[in-house]
Tab-separated table of C-alpha atoms and ligand atoms in Angstrom:
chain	number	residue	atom	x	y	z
A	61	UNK	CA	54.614	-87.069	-53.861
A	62	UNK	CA	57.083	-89.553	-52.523
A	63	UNK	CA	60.647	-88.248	-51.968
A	64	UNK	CA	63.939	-90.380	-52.340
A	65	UNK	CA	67.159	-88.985	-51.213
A	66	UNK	CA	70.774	-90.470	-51.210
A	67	UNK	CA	73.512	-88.909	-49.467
A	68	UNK	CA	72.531	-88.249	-45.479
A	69	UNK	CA	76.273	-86.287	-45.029
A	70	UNK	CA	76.468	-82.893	-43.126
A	71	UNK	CA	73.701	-81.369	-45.384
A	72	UNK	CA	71.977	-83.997	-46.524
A	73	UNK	CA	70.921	-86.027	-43.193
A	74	UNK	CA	69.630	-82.509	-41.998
A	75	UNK	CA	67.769	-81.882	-45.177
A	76	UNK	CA	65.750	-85.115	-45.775
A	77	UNK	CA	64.768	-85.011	-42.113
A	78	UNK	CA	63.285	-81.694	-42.830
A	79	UNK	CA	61.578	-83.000	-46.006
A	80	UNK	CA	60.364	-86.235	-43.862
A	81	UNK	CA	58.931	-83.185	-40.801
A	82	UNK	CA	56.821	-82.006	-43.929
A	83	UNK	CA	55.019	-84.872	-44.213
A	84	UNK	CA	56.263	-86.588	-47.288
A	85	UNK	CA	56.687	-90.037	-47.426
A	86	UNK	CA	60.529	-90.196	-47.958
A	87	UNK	CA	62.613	-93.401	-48.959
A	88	UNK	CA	66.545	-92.817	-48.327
A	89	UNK	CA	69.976	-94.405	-49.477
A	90	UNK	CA	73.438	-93.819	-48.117
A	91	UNK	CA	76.303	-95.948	-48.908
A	92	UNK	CA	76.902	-95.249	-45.037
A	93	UNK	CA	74.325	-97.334	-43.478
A	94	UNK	CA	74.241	-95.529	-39.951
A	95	UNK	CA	73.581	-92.506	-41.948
A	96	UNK	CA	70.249	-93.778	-43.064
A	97	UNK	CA	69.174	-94.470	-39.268
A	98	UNK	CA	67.852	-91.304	-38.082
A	99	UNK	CA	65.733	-91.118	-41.057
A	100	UNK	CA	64.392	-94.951	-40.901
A	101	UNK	CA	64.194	-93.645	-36.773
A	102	UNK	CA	61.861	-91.081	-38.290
A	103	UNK	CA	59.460	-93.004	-40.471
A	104	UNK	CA	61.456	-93.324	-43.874
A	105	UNK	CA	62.011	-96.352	-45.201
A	106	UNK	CA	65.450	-97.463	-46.155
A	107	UNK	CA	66.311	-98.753	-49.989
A	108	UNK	CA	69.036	-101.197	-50.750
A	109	UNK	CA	70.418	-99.794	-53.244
A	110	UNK	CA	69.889	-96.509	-55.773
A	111	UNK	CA	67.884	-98.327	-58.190
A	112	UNK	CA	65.268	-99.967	-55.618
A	113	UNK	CA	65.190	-96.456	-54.458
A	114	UNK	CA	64.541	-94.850	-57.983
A	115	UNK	CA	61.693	-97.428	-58.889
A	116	UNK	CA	59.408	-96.573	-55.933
A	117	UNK	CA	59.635	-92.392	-55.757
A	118	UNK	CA	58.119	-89.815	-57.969
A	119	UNK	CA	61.379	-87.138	-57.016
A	120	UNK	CA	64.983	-88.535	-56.658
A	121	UNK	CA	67.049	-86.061	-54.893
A	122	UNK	CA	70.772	-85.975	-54.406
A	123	UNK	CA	72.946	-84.782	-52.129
A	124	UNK	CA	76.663	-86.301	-53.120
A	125	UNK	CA	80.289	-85.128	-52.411
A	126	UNK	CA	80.422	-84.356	-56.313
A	127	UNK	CA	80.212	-85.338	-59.644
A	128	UNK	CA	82.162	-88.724	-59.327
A	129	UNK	CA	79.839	-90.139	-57.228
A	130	UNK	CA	76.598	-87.933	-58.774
A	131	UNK	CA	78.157	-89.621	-62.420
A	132	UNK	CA	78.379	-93.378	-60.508
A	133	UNK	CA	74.797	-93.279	-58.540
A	134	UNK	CA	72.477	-91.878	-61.616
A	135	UNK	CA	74.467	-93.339	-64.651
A	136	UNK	CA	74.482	-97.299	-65.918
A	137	UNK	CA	72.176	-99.750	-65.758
A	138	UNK	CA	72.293	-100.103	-61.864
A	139	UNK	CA	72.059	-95.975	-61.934
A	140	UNK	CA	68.933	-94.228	-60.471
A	141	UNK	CA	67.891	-92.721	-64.244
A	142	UNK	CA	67.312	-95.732	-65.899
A	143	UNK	CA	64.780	-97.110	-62.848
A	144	UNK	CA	63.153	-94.038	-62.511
A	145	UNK	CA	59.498	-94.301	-63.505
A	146	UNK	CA	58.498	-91.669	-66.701
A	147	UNK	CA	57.602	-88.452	-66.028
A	148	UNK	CA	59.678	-88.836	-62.409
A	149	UNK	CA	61.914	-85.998	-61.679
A	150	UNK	CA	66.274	-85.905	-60.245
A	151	UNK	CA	66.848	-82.719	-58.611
A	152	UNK	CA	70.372	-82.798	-57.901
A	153	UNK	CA	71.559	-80.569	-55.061
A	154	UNK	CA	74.744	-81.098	-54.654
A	155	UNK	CA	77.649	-78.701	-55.872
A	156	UNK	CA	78.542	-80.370	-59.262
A	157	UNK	CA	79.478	-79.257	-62.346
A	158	UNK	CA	77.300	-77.856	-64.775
A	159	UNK	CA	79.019	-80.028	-67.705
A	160	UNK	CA	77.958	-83.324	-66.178
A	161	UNK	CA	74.211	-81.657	-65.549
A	162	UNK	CA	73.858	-80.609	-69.419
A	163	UNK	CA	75.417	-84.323	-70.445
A	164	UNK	CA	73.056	-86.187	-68.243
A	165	UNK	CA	70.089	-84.051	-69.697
A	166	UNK	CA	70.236	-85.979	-72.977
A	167	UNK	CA	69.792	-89.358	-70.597
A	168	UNK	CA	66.460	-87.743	-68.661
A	169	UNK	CA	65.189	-86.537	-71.513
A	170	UNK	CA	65.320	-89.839	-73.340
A	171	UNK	CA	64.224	-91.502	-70.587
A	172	UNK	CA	60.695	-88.868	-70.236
A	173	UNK	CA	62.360	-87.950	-67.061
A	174	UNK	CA	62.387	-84.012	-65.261
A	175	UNK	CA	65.875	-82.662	-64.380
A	176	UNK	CA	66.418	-79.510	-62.304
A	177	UNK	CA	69.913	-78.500	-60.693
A	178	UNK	CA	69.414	-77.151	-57.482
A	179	UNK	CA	72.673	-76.683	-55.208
A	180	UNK	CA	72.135	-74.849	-51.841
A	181	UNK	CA	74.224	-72.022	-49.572
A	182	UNK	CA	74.049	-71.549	-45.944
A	183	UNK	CA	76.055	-74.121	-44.194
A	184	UNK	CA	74.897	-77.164	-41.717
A	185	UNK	CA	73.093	-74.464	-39.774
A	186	UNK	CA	71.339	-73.534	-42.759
A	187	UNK	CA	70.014	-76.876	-43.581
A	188	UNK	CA	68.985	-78.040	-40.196
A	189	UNK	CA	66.942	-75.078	-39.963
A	190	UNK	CA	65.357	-75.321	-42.799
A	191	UNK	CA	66.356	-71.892	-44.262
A	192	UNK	CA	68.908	-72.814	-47.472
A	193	UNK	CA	69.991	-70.481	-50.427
A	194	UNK	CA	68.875	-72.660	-53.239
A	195	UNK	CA	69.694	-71.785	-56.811
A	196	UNK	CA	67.452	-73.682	-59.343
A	197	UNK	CA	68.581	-74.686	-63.306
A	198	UNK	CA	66.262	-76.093	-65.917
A	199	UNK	CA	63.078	-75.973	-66.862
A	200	UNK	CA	60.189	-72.978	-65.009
A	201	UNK	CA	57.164	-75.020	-65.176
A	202	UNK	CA	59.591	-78.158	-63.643
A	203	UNK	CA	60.862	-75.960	-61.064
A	204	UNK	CA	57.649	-74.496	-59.866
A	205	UNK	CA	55.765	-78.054	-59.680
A	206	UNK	CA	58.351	-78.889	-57.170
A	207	UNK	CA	58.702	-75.428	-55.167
A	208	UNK	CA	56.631	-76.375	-52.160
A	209	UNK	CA	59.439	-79.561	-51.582
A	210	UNK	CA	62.290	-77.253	-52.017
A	211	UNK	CA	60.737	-74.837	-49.479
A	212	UNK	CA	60.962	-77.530	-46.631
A	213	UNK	CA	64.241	-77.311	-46.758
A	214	UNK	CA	64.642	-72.969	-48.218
A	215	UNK	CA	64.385	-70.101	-46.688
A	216	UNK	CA	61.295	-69.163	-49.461
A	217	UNK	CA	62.843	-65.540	-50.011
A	218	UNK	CA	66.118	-66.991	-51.294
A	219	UNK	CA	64.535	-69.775	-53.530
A	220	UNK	CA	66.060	-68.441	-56.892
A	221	UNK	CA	65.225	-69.943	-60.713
A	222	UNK	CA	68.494	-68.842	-62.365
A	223	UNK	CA	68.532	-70.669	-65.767
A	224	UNK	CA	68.641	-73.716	-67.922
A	225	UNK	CA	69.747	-77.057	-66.529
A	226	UNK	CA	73.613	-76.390	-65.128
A	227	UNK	CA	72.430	-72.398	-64.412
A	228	UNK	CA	72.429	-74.060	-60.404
A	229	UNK	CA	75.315	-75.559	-60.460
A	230	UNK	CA	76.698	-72.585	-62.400
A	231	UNK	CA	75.595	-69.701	-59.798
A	232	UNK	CA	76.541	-72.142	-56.579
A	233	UNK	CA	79.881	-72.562	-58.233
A	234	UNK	CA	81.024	-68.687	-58.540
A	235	UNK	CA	79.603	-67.524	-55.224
A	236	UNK	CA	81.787	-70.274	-53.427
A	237	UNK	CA	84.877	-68.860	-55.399
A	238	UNK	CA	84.671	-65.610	-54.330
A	239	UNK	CA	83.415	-66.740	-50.864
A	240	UNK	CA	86.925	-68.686	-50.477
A	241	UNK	CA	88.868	-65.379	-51.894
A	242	UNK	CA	87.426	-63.484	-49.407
A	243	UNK	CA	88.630	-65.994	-46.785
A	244	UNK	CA	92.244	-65.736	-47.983
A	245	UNK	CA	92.224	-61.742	-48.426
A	246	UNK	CA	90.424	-61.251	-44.806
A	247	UNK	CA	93.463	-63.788	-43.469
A	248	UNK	CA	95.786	-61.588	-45.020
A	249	UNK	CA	94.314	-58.095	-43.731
A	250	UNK	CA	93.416	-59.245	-39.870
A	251	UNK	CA	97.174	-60.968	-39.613
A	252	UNK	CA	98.348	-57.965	-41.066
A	253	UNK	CA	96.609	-56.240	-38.799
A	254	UNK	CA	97.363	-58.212	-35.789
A	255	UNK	CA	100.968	-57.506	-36.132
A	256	UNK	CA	100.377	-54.209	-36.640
A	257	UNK	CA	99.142	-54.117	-33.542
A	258	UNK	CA	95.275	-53.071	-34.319
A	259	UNK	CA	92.967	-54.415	-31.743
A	260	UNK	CA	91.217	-57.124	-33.887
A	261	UNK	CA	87.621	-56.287	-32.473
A	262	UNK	CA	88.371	-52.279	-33.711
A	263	UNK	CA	89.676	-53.395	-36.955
A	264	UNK	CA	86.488	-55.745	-37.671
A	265	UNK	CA	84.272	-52.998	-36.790
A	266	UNK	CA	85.854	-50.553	-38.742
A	267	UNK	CA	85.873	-52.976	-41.726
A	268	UNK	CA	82.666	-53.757	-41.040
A	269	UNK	CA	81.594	-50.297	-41.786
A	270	UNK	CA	83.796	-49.395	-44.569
A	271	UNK	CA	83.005	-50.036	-48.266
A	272	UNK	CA	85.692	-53.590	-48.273
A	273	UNK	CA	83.103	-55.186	-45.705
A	274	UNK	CA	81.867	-58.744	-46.737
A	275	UNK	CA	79.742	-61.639	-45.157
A	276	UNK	CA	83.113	-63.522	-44.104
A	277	UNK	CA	84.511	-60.104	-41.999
A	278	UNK	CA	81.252	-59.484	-40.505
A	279	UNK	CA	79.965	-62.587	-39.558
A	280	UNK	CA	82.298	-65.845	-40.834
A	281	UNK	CA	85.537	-64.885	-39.192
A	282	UNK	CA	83.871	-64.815	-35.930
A	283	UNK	CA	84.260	-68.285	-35.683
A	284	UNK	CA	87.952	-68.243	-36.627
A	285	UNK	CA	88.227	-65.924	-33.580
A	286	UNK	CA	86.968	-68.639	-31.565
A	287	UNK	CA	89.433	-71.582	-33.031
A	288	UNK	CA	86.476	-72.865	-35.180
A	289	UNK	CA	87.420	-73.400	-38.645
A	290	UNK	CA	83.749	-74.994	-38.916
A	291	UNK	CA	84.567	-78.920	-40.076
A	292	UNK	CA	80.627	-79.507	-41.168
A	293	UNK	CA	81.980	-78.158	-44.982
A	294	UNK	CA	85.026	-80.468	-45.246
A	295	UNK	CA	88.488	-79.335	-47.132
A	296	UNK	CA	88.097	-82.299	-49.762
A	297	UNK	CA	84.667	-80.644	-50.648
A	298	UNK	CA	86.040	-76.972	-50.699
A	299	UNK	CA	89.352	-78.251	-53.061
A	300	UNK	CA	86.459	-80.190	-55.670
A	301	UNK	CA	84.514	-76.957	-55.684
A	302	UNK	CA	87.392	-74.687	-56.332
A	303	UNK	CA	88.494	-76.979	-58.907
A	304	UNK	CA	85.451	-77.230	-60.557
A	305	UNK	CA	85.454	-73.364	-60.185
A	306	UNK	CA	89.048	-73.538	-62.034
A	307	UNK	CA	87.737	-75.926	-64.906
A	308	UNK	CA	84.917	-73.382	-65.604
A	309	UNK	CA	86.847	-70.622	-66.175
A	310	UNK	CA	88.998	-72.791	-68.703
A	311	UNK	CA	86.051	-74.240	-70.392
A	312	UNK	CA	84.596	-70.624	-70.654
A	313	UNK	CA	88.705	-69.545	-72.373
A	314	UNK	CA	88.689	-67.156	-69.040
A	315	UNK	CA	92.052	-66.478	-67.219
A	316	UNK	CA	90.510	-66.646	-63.667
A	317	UNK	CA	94.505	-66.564	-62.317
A	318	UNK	CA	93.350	-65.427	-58.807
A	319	UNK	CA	90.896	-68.243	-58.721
A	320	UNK	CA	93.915	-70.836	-59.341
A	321	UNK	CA	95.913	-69.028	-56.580
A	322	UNK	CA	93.052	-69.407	-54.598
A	323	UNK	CA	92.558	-73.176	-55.143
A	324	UNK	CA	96.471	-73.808	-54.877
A	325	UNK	CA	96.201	-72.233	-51.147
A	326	UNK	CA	92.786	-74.854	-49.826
A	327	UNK	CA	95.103	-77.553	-51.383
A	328	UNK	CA	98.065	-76.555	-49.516
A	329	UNK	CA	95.451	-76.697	-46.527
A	330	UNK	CA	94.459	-79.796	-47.078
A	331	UNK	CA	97.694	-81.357	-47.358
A	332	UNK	CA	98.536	-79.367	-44.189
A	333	UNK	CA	95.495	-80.063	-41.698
A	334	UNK	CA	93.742	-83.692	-43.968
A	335	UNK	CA	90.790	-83.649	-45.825
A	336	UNK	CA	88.207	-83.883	-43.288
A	337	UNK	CA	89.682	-80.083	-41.504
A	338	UNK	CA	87.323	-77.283	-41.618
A	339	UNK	CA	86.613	-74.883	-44.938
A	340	UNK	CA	88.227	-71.632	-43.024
A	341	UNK	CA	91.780	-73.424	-42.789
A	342	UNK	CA	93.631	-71.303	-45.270
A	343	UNK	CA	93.106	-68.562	-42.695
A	344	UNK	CA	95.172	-71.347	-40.114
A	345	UNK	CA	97.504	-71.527	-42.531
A	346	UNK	CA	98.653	-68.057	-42.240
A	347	UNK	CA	98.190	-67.427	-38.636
A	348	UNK	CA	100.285	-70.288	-38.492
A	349	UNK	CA	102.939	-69.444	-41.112
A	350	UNK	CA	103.126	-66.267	-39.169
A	351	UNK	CA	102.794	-67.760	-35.532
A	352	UNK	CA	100.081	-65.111	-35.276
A	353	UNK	CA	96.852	-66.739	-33.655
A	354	UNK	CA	93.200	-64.890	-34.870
A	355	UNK	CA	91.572	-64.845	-31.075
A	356	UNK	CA	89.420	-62.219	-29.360
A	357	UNK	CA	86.282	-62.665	-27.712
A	358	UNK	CA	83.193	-62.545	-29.600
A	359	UNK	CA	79.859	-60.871	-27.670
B	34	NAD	P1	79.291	-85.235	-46.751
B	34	NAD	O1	80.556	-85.812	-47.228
B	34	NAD	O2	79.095	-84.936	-45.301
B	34	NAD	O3	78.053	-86.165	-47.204
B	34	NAD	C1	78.014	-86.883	-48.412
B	34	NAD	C2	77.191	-88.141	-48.189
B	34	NAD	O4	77.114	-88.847	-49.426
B	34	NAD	C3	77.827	-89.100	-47.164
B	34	NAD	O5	76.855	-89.520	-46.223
B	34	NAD	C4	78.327	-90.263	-48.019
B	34	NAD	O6	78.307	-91.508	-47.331
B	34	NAD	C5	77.327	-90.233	-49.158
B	34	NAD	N1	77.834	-90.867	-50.373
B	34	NAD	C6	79.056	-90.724	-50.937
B	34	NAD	N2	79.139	-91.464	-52.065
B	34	NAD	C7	77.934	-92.085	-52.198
B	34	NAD	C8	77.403	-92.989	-53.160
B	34	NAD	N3	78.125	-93.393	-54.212
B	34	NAD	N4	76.136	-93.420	-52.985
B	34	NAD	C9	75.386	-93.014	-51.920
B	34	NAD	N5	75.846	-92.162	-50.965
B	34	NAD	C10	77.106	-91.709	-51.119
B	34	NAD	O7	79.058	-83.901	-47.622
B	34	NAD	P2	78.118	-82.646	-47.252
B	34	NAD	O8	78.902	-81.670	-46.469
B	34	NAD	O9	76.797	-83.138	-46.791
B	34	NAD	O10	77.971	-82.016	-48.718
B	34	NAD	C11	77.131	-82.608	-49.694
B	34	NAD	C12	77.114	-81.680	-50.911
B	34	NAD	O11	76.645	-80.384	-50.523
B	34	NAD	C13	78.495	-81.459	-51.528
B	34	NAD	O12	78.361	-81.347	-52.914
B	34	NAD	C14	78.934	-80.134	-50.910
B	34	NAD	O13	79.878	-79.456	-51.706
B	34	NAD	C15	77.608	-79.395	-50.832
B	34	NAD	N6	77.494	-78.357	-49.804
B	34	NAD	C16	77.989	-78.563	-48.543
B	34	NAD	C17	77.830	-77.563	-47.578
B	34	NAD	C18	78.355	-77.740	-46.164
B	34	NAD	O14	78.401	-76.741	-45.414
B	34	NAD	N7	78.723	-78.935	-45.731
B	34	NAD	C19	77.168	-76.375	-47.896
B	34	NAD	C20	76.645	-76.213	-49.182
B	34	NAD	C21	76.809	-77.214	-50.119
């Protein structure tokens, strides 16, 4: 099988090198040409442009910023779908909406082409290591034909086939809202906290063991508590996928008022610290607003 990716950020550099270790022969695209390097430094070979890429692989996969530039690289007659040969497959992994995934589905299926959405969790670390969440839409026979590529880059446990084409996107979608509202409720509670005077290691552990626990008290805030607001997930990216998060709940005629809050807070971030500033800011935000610094030693 011969792999093409496009878009070698944060995740996707990590992940085609993984796919490369496997042994597939991979051909990449970046419109960032020193992104491409490490790859070509690895044995890929580079493409000059989507559609050279698309007419040489068997699997397209993408890892993009969002649907913009998901819409501009597959779409059009310079777009990856209409040079991919029949029966080829576009897994698209990055966090998207489902919309443009079930509109695009009426191009690959014209074309003869195999679509699967197939966004992942677990962070820079994640996909360096090799051990991604990844949350598969469209079609079961489709998404077990191309299990063993998805595994170089999975954790195989948490490989999950959740639905129809946009299902992915769908799944990826709510657990990053509620990911982000537990960031701004666990800034609330620890400043609270802080001023209150509770040792923050005493209140995390007793948090920790208490039925409000979450993955961001136990483990995410830790790096807060070191000044790392962890700038591999960018604020740009965390504002598209709460408003994509946002349009959902209108498309779906669901008041999702907390989610909106939520959103309104990473884009008062991100016109506080820039675009490029970690995905934990809007817990800087209050320690700031509050001149009440998260920091304690973590062992
Ligand atoms: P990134 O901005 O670091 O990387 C995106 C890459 O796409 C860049 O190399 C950029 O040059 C390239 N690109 C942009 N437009 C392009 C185009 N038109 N043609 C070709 N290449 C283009 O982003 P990232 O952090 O790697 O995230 C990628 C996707 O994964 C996003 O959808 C993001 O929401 C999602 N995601 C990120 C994380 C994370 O922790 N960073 C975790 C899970 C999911």
């Amino acid at each position: 099988m011969r792999v093409g990716f496009i878009g070698l950020g944060h995740m996707g550099g990590a992940m085609a090198s993984n796919i490369r270790a496997a042994g597939y022969e991979l051909v990449a695209y970046d419109v960032a040409d020193a992104a491409v390097e490490p790859l070509v430094a690895a044995g890929a070979t580079r493409a000059a442009s989507p559609a050279a890429l698309a007419e040489s692989v068997d699997v397209v996969v993408t890892m993009l910023p969002g649907p913009l530039q998901v819409r501009a690289v597959m779409t059009g007659p310079d777009g990856v779908l209409e040079h991919l040969p029949s029966g080829a497959t576009w897994i698209d992994m990055s966090t998207s909406s489902p919309g443009l995934g079930r509109e695009l589905a009426t191009t690959t299926a014209r074309l003869g082409l195999g679509q699967l959405d197939a966004p992942v969790s677990g962070m820079a670390k994640g996909a360096k290591a090799g051990t991604l969440q990844i949350f598969v839409g469209g079609d079961e026979a489709r998404y077990l034909a191309h299990r063993s590529l998805l595994e170089t880059m999975g954790d195989p446990e948490r490989i999950f086939h959740v639905g129809p084409i946009g299902a992915g996107h769908t799944v990826k979608l709510l657990l990053n809202l509620l990911w982000f509202d537990h960031a701004v409720a666990a800034a609330e509670a620890f400043v609270m906290g802080r001023l209150a005077g509770i040792d923050l290691g005493v209140l995390q552990r007793s948090l920790v063991a208490s039925p409000a626990n979450s993955h961001f008290i136990e483990h995410d805030i830790n790096s807060v508590f070191e000044g790392d607001y962890d700038e591999s997930f960018a604020m740009r990216l965390v504002c598209k996928d709460l408003g994509l998060a946002v349009d959902m709940g209108r498309d779906l005629g669901v008041p999702v008022e907390m989610a909106a809050l939520v959103e309104q807070i990473h884009r008062r971030a991100l016109a506080t610290y820039g675009p490029e500033g970690g995905e934990m800011l809007a817990v800087k935000l209050l320690e700031d607003l509050t001149n009440t610094p998260l920091r304690r030693a973590v062992g």
